[in-house]
Amino acid sequence: MKRMILGSGWKMFLSDSEALAHAEAIAAYGTEAQGLELFVLPSFTALHRVTERLAGSGIRVGAQNMAWAEKGAFTGEVSVLSLKEMGVTHVEIGHTERRELFGETVATIALKLRTALQHGLTPVYCFGENAAEKRNGQTERVLAEEFREALHGIGFEEAQTIIFAYEPVWAIGVAQSAEPEEVNPIIGSLRSVLAELYPSSKEGSEFRIVYGGSVNLDNFPKLLEQPHIDGLFVGRASLVPENYAEMVRQMTRKAAEQR
Ligand code: PGA
């Protein structure tokens, strides 16, 4: 039985002291969350303190990026070894802001996925079509091509530990999420692509696929209802502790219904 997933990406919105205060404010909600996988992604500099604060809370902590190499001449990068020493369990890979603003490519994303898996971190692998690709009806083709490249050489068992975060680029950081009814069949088609890549799969149902992009309390219930969606990945809206608490509550209820 898959656990429903609620991810919270803090981006660069919080200073270290603000991140710690936020961790303090949400720490108690983890214990209420039965049957969920909760994770938060603070900035690198806040990881140490947030990981310490949330230890044992039921809320896991991840990094927003990492180097593909373990060690060496990689100025300004952060190693998977350091993340593990801090007790980090998740790592976001390939967020659209990393791709668009910092030149990340599918090739480096593929390397990072392998490094994370080799070291037992859970990759939160972000991908999604941009507005032009959507307009031109290329969404499914673009995403399938990226999967083939990014997942090449990754085995079926390992791929099941990845959290696939479908985040249409045009739906991030805006007022409205993508329409829940449109997201569901796209995630369904991604399961078919995964089933093709992994013939032992039962129609891609083993894979954990979440939606992200302007999730808020208004669209949360409708997104949660979509059968192909295994969870939600939230940016801005999750930075208000009361909103986060309500999201945890709604998802816990949903997870209980599914059991
Ligand atoms: P948003 O961010 O919820 O603020 O749109 C989502 C994301 O970038 O993952």
Short mmCIF file of C-alpha atoms and ligand atoms in Angstrom, two decimals:
data_model
loop_
_atom_site.label_atom_id
_atom_site.label_comp_id
_atom_site.label_asym_id
_atom_site.label_seq_id
_atom_site.Cartn_x
_atom_site.Cartn_y
_atom_site.Cartn_z
CA MET A 1 0.00 0.00 0.00
CA LYS A 2 1.45 3.33 -1.05
CA ARG A 3 1.43 6.13 1.48
CA MET A 4 0.02 9.47 0.33
CA ILE A 5 2.69 12.12 0.03
CA LEU A 6 2.71 15.76 1.09
CA GLY A 7 5.84 17.67 0.14
CA SER A 8 6.58 21.25 1.07
CA GLY A 9 9.19 23.20 -0.90
CA TRP A 10 10.45 26.23 0.99
CA LYS A 11 12.53 27.48 -1.98
CA MET A 12 14.51 30.58 -0.90
CA PHE A 13 11.57 32.15 0.90
CA LEU A 14 12.85 31.74 4.48
CA SER A 15 16.05 32.86 6.19
CA ASP A 16 17.59 30.29 8.53
CA SER A 17 15.95 31.72 11.63
CA GLU A 18 12.60 31.90 9.82
CA ALA A 19 13.05 28.31 8.64
CA LEU A 20 13.66 27.17 12.20
CA ALA A 21 10.62 29.08 13.43
CA HIS A 22 8.52 27.49 10.70
CA ALA A 23 9.81 24.02 11.59
CA GLU A 24 8.91 24.77 15.20
CA ALA A 25 5.40 25.82 14.17
CA ILE A 26 4.68 22.70 12.10
CA ALA A 27 6.56 20.03 14.07
CA ALA A 28 3.48 18.82 15.94
CA TYR A 29 1.46 18.14 12.78
CA GLY A 30 3.69 15.24 11.78
CA THR A 31 2.52 13.08 14.65
CA GLU A 32 -1.12 13.57 13.62
CA ALA A 33 -0.44 12.39 10.10
CA GLN A 34 -1.23 8.70 9.95
CA GLY A 35 -0.32 6.91 6.76
CA LEU A 36 1.34 9.89 5.08
CA GLU A 37 4.86 10.57 3.90
CA LEU A 38 5.58 14.18 4.82
CA PHE A 39 8.71 16.01 3.81
CA VAL A 40 9.91 19.60 3.78
CA LEU A 41 12.71 21.10 1.72
CA PRO A 42 14.55 24.01 3.41
CA SER A 43 17.58 25.84 2.02
CA PHE A 44 20.94 24.11 2.45
CA THR A 45 22.06 26.42 5.24
CA ALA A 46 18.97 25.68 7.33
CA LEU A 47 19.13 21.91 6.86
CA HIS A 48 21.15 21.15 9.94
CA ARG A 49 18.94 22.93 12.41
CA VAL A 50 15.66 21.99 10.75
CA THR A 51 16.67 18.33 10.61
CA GLU A 52 17.53 18.42 14.31
CA ARG A 53 14.25 20.15 15.17
CA LEU A 54 12.09 17.78 13.15
CA ALA A 55 13.86 14.56 14.20
CA GLY A 56 11.22 12.13 15.43
CA SER A 57 8.36 14.44 14.39
CA GLY A 58 7.18 12.34 11.48
CA ILE A 59 8.21 15.10 9.05
CA ARG A 60 11.21 14.20 6.93
CA VAL A 61 13.68 16.75 5.66
CA GLY A 62 15.14 17.01 2.18
CA ALA A 63 17.53 19.23 0.26
CA GLN A 64 16.53 21.31 -2.76
CA ASN A 65 19.46 20.14 -4.87
CA MET A 66 22.82 18.39 -4.62
CA ALA A 67 25.93 17.62 -6.65
CA TRP A 68 26.04 14.46 -8.75
CA ALA A 69 29.57 13.74 -7.52
CA GLU A 70 30.36 12.64 -3.98
CA LYS A 71 33.55 14.68 -3.59
CA GLY A 72 36.06 16.74 -5.46
CA ALA A 73 36.66 20.03 -7.21
CA PHE A 74 33.03 21.22 -7.42
CA THR A 75 33.14 24.74 -5.98
CA GLY A 76 29.85 25.91 -4.55
CA GLU A 77 28.19 22.49 -4.67
CA VAL A 78 26.89 20.31 -1.83
CA SER A 79 27.66 16.61 -1.56
CA VAL A 80 25.26 13.76 -0.92
CA LEU A 81 27.64 12.70 1.86
CA SER A 82 27.06 15.96 3.73
CA LEU A 83 23.31 15.61 3.30
CA LYS A 84 23.37 12.12 4.74
CA GLU A 85 25.48 13.19 7.70
CA MET A 86 22.81 15.74 8.56
CA GLY A 87 20.04 13.15 8.52
CA VAL A 88 18.48 14.39 5.31
CA THR A 89 16.29 11.70 3.68
CA HIS A 90 14.95 13.35 0.51
CA VAL A 91 16.48 15.40 -2.26
CA GLU A 92 14.72 17.49 -4.88
CA ILE A 93 16.16 17.00 -8.32
CA GLY A 94 15.44 18.96 -11.49
CA HIS A 95 13.04 21.60 -10.19
CA THR A 96 12.05 23.92 -13.02
CA GLU A 97 13.74 26.88 -11.29
CA ARG A 98 17.00 24.89 -11.30
CA ARG A 99 16.55 24.13 -14.98
CA GLU A 100 15.44 27.59 -16.10
CA LEU A 101 17.56 29.84 -13.90
CA PHE A 102 20.64 27.69 -13.29
CA GLY A 103 20.96 25.72 -16.51
CA GLU A 104 20.33 22.21 -15.23
CA THR A 105 19.93 19.68 -18.02
CA VAL A 106 18.30 16.28 -18.24
CA ALA A 107 21.82 14.80 -18.41
CA THR A 108 22.85 16.26 -15.03
CA ILE A 109 19.45 15.42 -13.57
CA ALA A 110 19.96 11.80 -14.63
CA LEU A 111 23.35 11.74 -12.89
CA LYS A 112 21.90 13.23 -9.71
CA LEU A 113 19.07 10.70 -9.67
CA ARG A 114 21.63 7.89 -9.76
CA THR A 115 23.74 9.43 -7.00
CA ALA A 116 20.71 9.90 -4.75
CA LEU A 117 19.55 6.32 -5.31
CA GLN A 118 23.02 4.87 -4.75
CA HIS A 119 23.12 6.62 -1.38
CA GLY A 120 19.61 5.67 -0.33
CA LEU A 121 18.11 9.16 -0.50
CA THR A 122 14.59 9.52 -1.86
CA PRO A 123 14.74 11.63 -5.00
CA VAL A 124 11.90 14.07 -5.54
CA TYR A 125 12.27 14.20 -9.29
CA CYS A 126 10.54 17.28 -10.73
CA PHE A 127 9.57 17.58 -14.37
CA GLY A 128 6.81 19.14 -16.46
CA GLU A 129 6.04 20.71 -19.79
CA ASN A 130 6.35 24.43 -20.42
CA ALA A 131 3.59 26.68 -21.79
CA ALA A 132 4.69 26.37 -25.44
CA GLU A 133 4.91 22.59 -25.25
CA LYS A 134 1.43 22.49 -23.76
CA ARG A 135 0.07 24.85 -26.43
CA ASN A 136 1.53 22.69 -29.17
CA GLY A 137 0.06 19.49 -27.76
CA GLN A 138 3.51 18.08 -26.98
CA THR A 139 3.08 17.45 -23.25
CA GLU A 140 3.00 13.67 -23.29
CA ARG A 141 5.74 13.29 -25.89
CA VAL A 142 8.10 15.69 -24.09
CA LEU A 143 7.59 14.02 -20.73
CA ALA A 144 8.01 10.51 -22.15
CA GLU A 145 11.27 11.52 -23.83
CA GLU A 146 12.60 13.01 -20.63
CA PHE A 147 11.69 9.87 -18.66
CA ARG A 148 13.54 7.67 -21.14
CA GLU A 149 16.69 9.72 -20.72
CA ALA A 150 16.48 10.42 -17.00
CA LEU A 151 15.59 6.87 -15.96
CA HIS A 152 17.90 5.03 -18.33
CA GLY A 153 19.74 2.31 -16.38
CA ILE A 154 17.69 2.77 -13.20
CA GLY A 155 16.12 -0.55 -12.14
CA PHE A 156 12.44 -1.21 -11.39
CA GLU A 157 12.92 -1.52 -7.61
CA GLU A 158 14.92 1.69 -7.41
CA ALA A 159 12.49 3.60 -9.61
CA GLN A 160 9.70 2.76 -7.17
CA THR A 161 11.48 4.72 -4.46
CA ILE A 162 11.49 7.90 -6.56
CA ILE A 163 8.81 10.50 -5.90
CA PHE A 164 7.86 11.68 -9.38
CA ALA A 165 6.69 15.27 -9.08
CA TYR A 166 4.70 16.34 -12.12
CA GLU A 167 4.93 20.12 -12.09
CA PRO A 168 3.76 21.84 -15.28
CA VAL A 169 6.10 24.84 -15.61
CA TRP A 170 3.24 27.20 -16.48
CA ALA A 171 1.37 26.24 -13.30
CA ILE A 172 4.16 27.03 -10.82
CA GLY A 173 4.11 30.25 -8.82
CA VAL A 174 0.81 31.51 -10.25
CA ALA A 175 -2.70 31.95 -8.86
CA GLN A 176 -4.28 28.76 -10.21
CA SER A 177 -3.07 25.19 -10.32
CA ALA A 178 -3.56 23.12 -13.46
CA GLU A 179 -7.12 21.79 -13.66
CA PRO A 180 -7.31 18.67 -11.49
CA GLU A 181 -9.33 16.85 -14.20
CA GLU A 182 -6.57 17.60 -16.72
CA VAL A 183 -3.75 16.54 -14.41
CA ASN A 184 -5.26 13.12 -13.74
CA PRO A 185 -5.08 11.72 -17.31
CA ILE A 186 -1.59 13.15 -17.80
CA ILE A 187 -0.39 11.32 -14.70
CA GLY A 188 -2.22 8.26 -16.03
CA SER A 189 -0.26 8.54 -19.26
CA LEU A 190 2.98 8.86 -17.29
CA ARG A 191 2.14 5.57 -15.59
CA SER A 192 1.81 3.99 -19.04
CA VAL A 193 5.23 5.36 -20.04
CA LEU A 194 6.72 3.93 -16.84
CA ALA A 195 5.00 0.60 -17.49
CA GLU A 196 6.64 0.53 -20.94
CA LEU A 197 10.03 1.31 -19.45
CA TYR A 198 9.54 -1.29 -16.71
CA PRO A 199 7.73 -4.30 -18.17
CA SER A 200 7.38 -5.95 -14.72
CA SER A 201 5.17 -3.05 -13.67
CA LYS A 202 1.42 -3.41 -13.33
CA GLU A 203 0.34 -0.48 -15.50
CA GLY A 204 2.64 1.86 -13.63
CA SER A 205 0.55 1.60 -10.46
CA GLU A 206 3.60 0.99 -8.22
CA PHE A 207 5.15 4.35 -9.03
CA ARG A 208 4.63 7.32 -6.75
CA ILE A 209 3.51 10.34 -8.73
CA VAL A 210 2.51 13.63 -7.12
CA TYR A 211 1.29 16.92 -8.57
CA GLY A 212 2.85 20.31 -7.84
CA GLY A 213 2.18 23.84 -9.07
CA SER A 214 0.14 26.48 -7.22
CA VAL A 215 -1.52 24.01 -4.90
CA ASN A 216 -3.48 25.88 -2.22
CA LEU A 217 -6.33 25.22 0.17
CA ASP A 218 -8.93 25.99 -2.53
CA ASN A 219 -7.75 23.43 -5.06
CA PHE A 220 -6.37 20.90 -2.57
CA PRO A 221 -9.58 18.85 -2.06
CA LYS A 222 -10.24 18.49 -5.80
CA LEU A 223 -6.64 17.52 -6.55
CA LEU A 224 -6.76 14.95 -3.76
CA GLU A 225 -9.78 13.29 -5.35
CA GLN A 226 -7.95 12.44 -8.58
CA PRO A 227 -7.27 8.71 -8.63
CA HIS A 228 -3.88 8.87 -10.36
CA ILE A 229 -2.45 11.46 -7.93
CA ASP A 230 -0.50 9.93 -5.03
CA GLY A 231 0.10 13.19 -3.24
CA LEU A 232 0.80 16.91 -3.57
CA PHE A 233 3.88 19.04 -3.61
CA VAL A 234 3.26 22.54 -2.34
CA GLY A 235 5.38 25.69 -2.42
CA ARG A 236 4.08 29.06 -1.19
CA ALA A 237 0.82 27.88 0.36
CA SER A 238 2.63 25.45 2.66
CA LEU A 239 4.61 28.27 4.30
CA VAL A 240 1.62 29.33 6.37
CA PRO A 241 1.58 26.90 9.30
CA GLU A 242 -2.24 26.85 9.57
CA ASN A 243 -2.54 26.00 5.86
CA TYR A 244 0.02 23.28 6.22
CA ALA A 245 -1.89 21.86 9.20
CA GLU A 246 -5.13 21.84 7.24
CA MET A 247 -3.47 20.11 4.28
CA VAL A 248 -2.06 17.43 6.57
CA ARG A 249 -5.51 16.97 8.10
CA GLN A 250 -7.30 16.64 4.76
CA MET A 251 -4.73 14.24 3.40
CA THR A 252 -4.78 12.11 6.54
CA ARG A 253 -8.55 11.82 6.18
CA LYS A 254 -8.19 10.85 2.51
CA ALA A 255 -5.51 8.28 3.31
CA ALA A 256 -7.78 6.72 5.97
CA GLU A 257 -10.64 6.44 3.43
CA GLN A 258 -8.37 4.60 1.03
CA ARG A 259 -7.31 1.97 3.57
P1 PGA B 1 4.07 26.88 -5.77
O1 PGA B 1 5.45 26.10 -6.00
O2 PGA B 1 3.17 25.93 -4.99
O3 PGA B 1 4.44 28.08 -5.01
O4 PGA B 1 3.51 27.15 -7.14
C1 PGA B 1 5.42 24.76 -6.39
C2 PGA B 1 6.79 24.27 -6.75
O5 PGA B 1 7.58 25.02 -7.32
O6 PGA B 1 7.09 23.12 -6.48
#
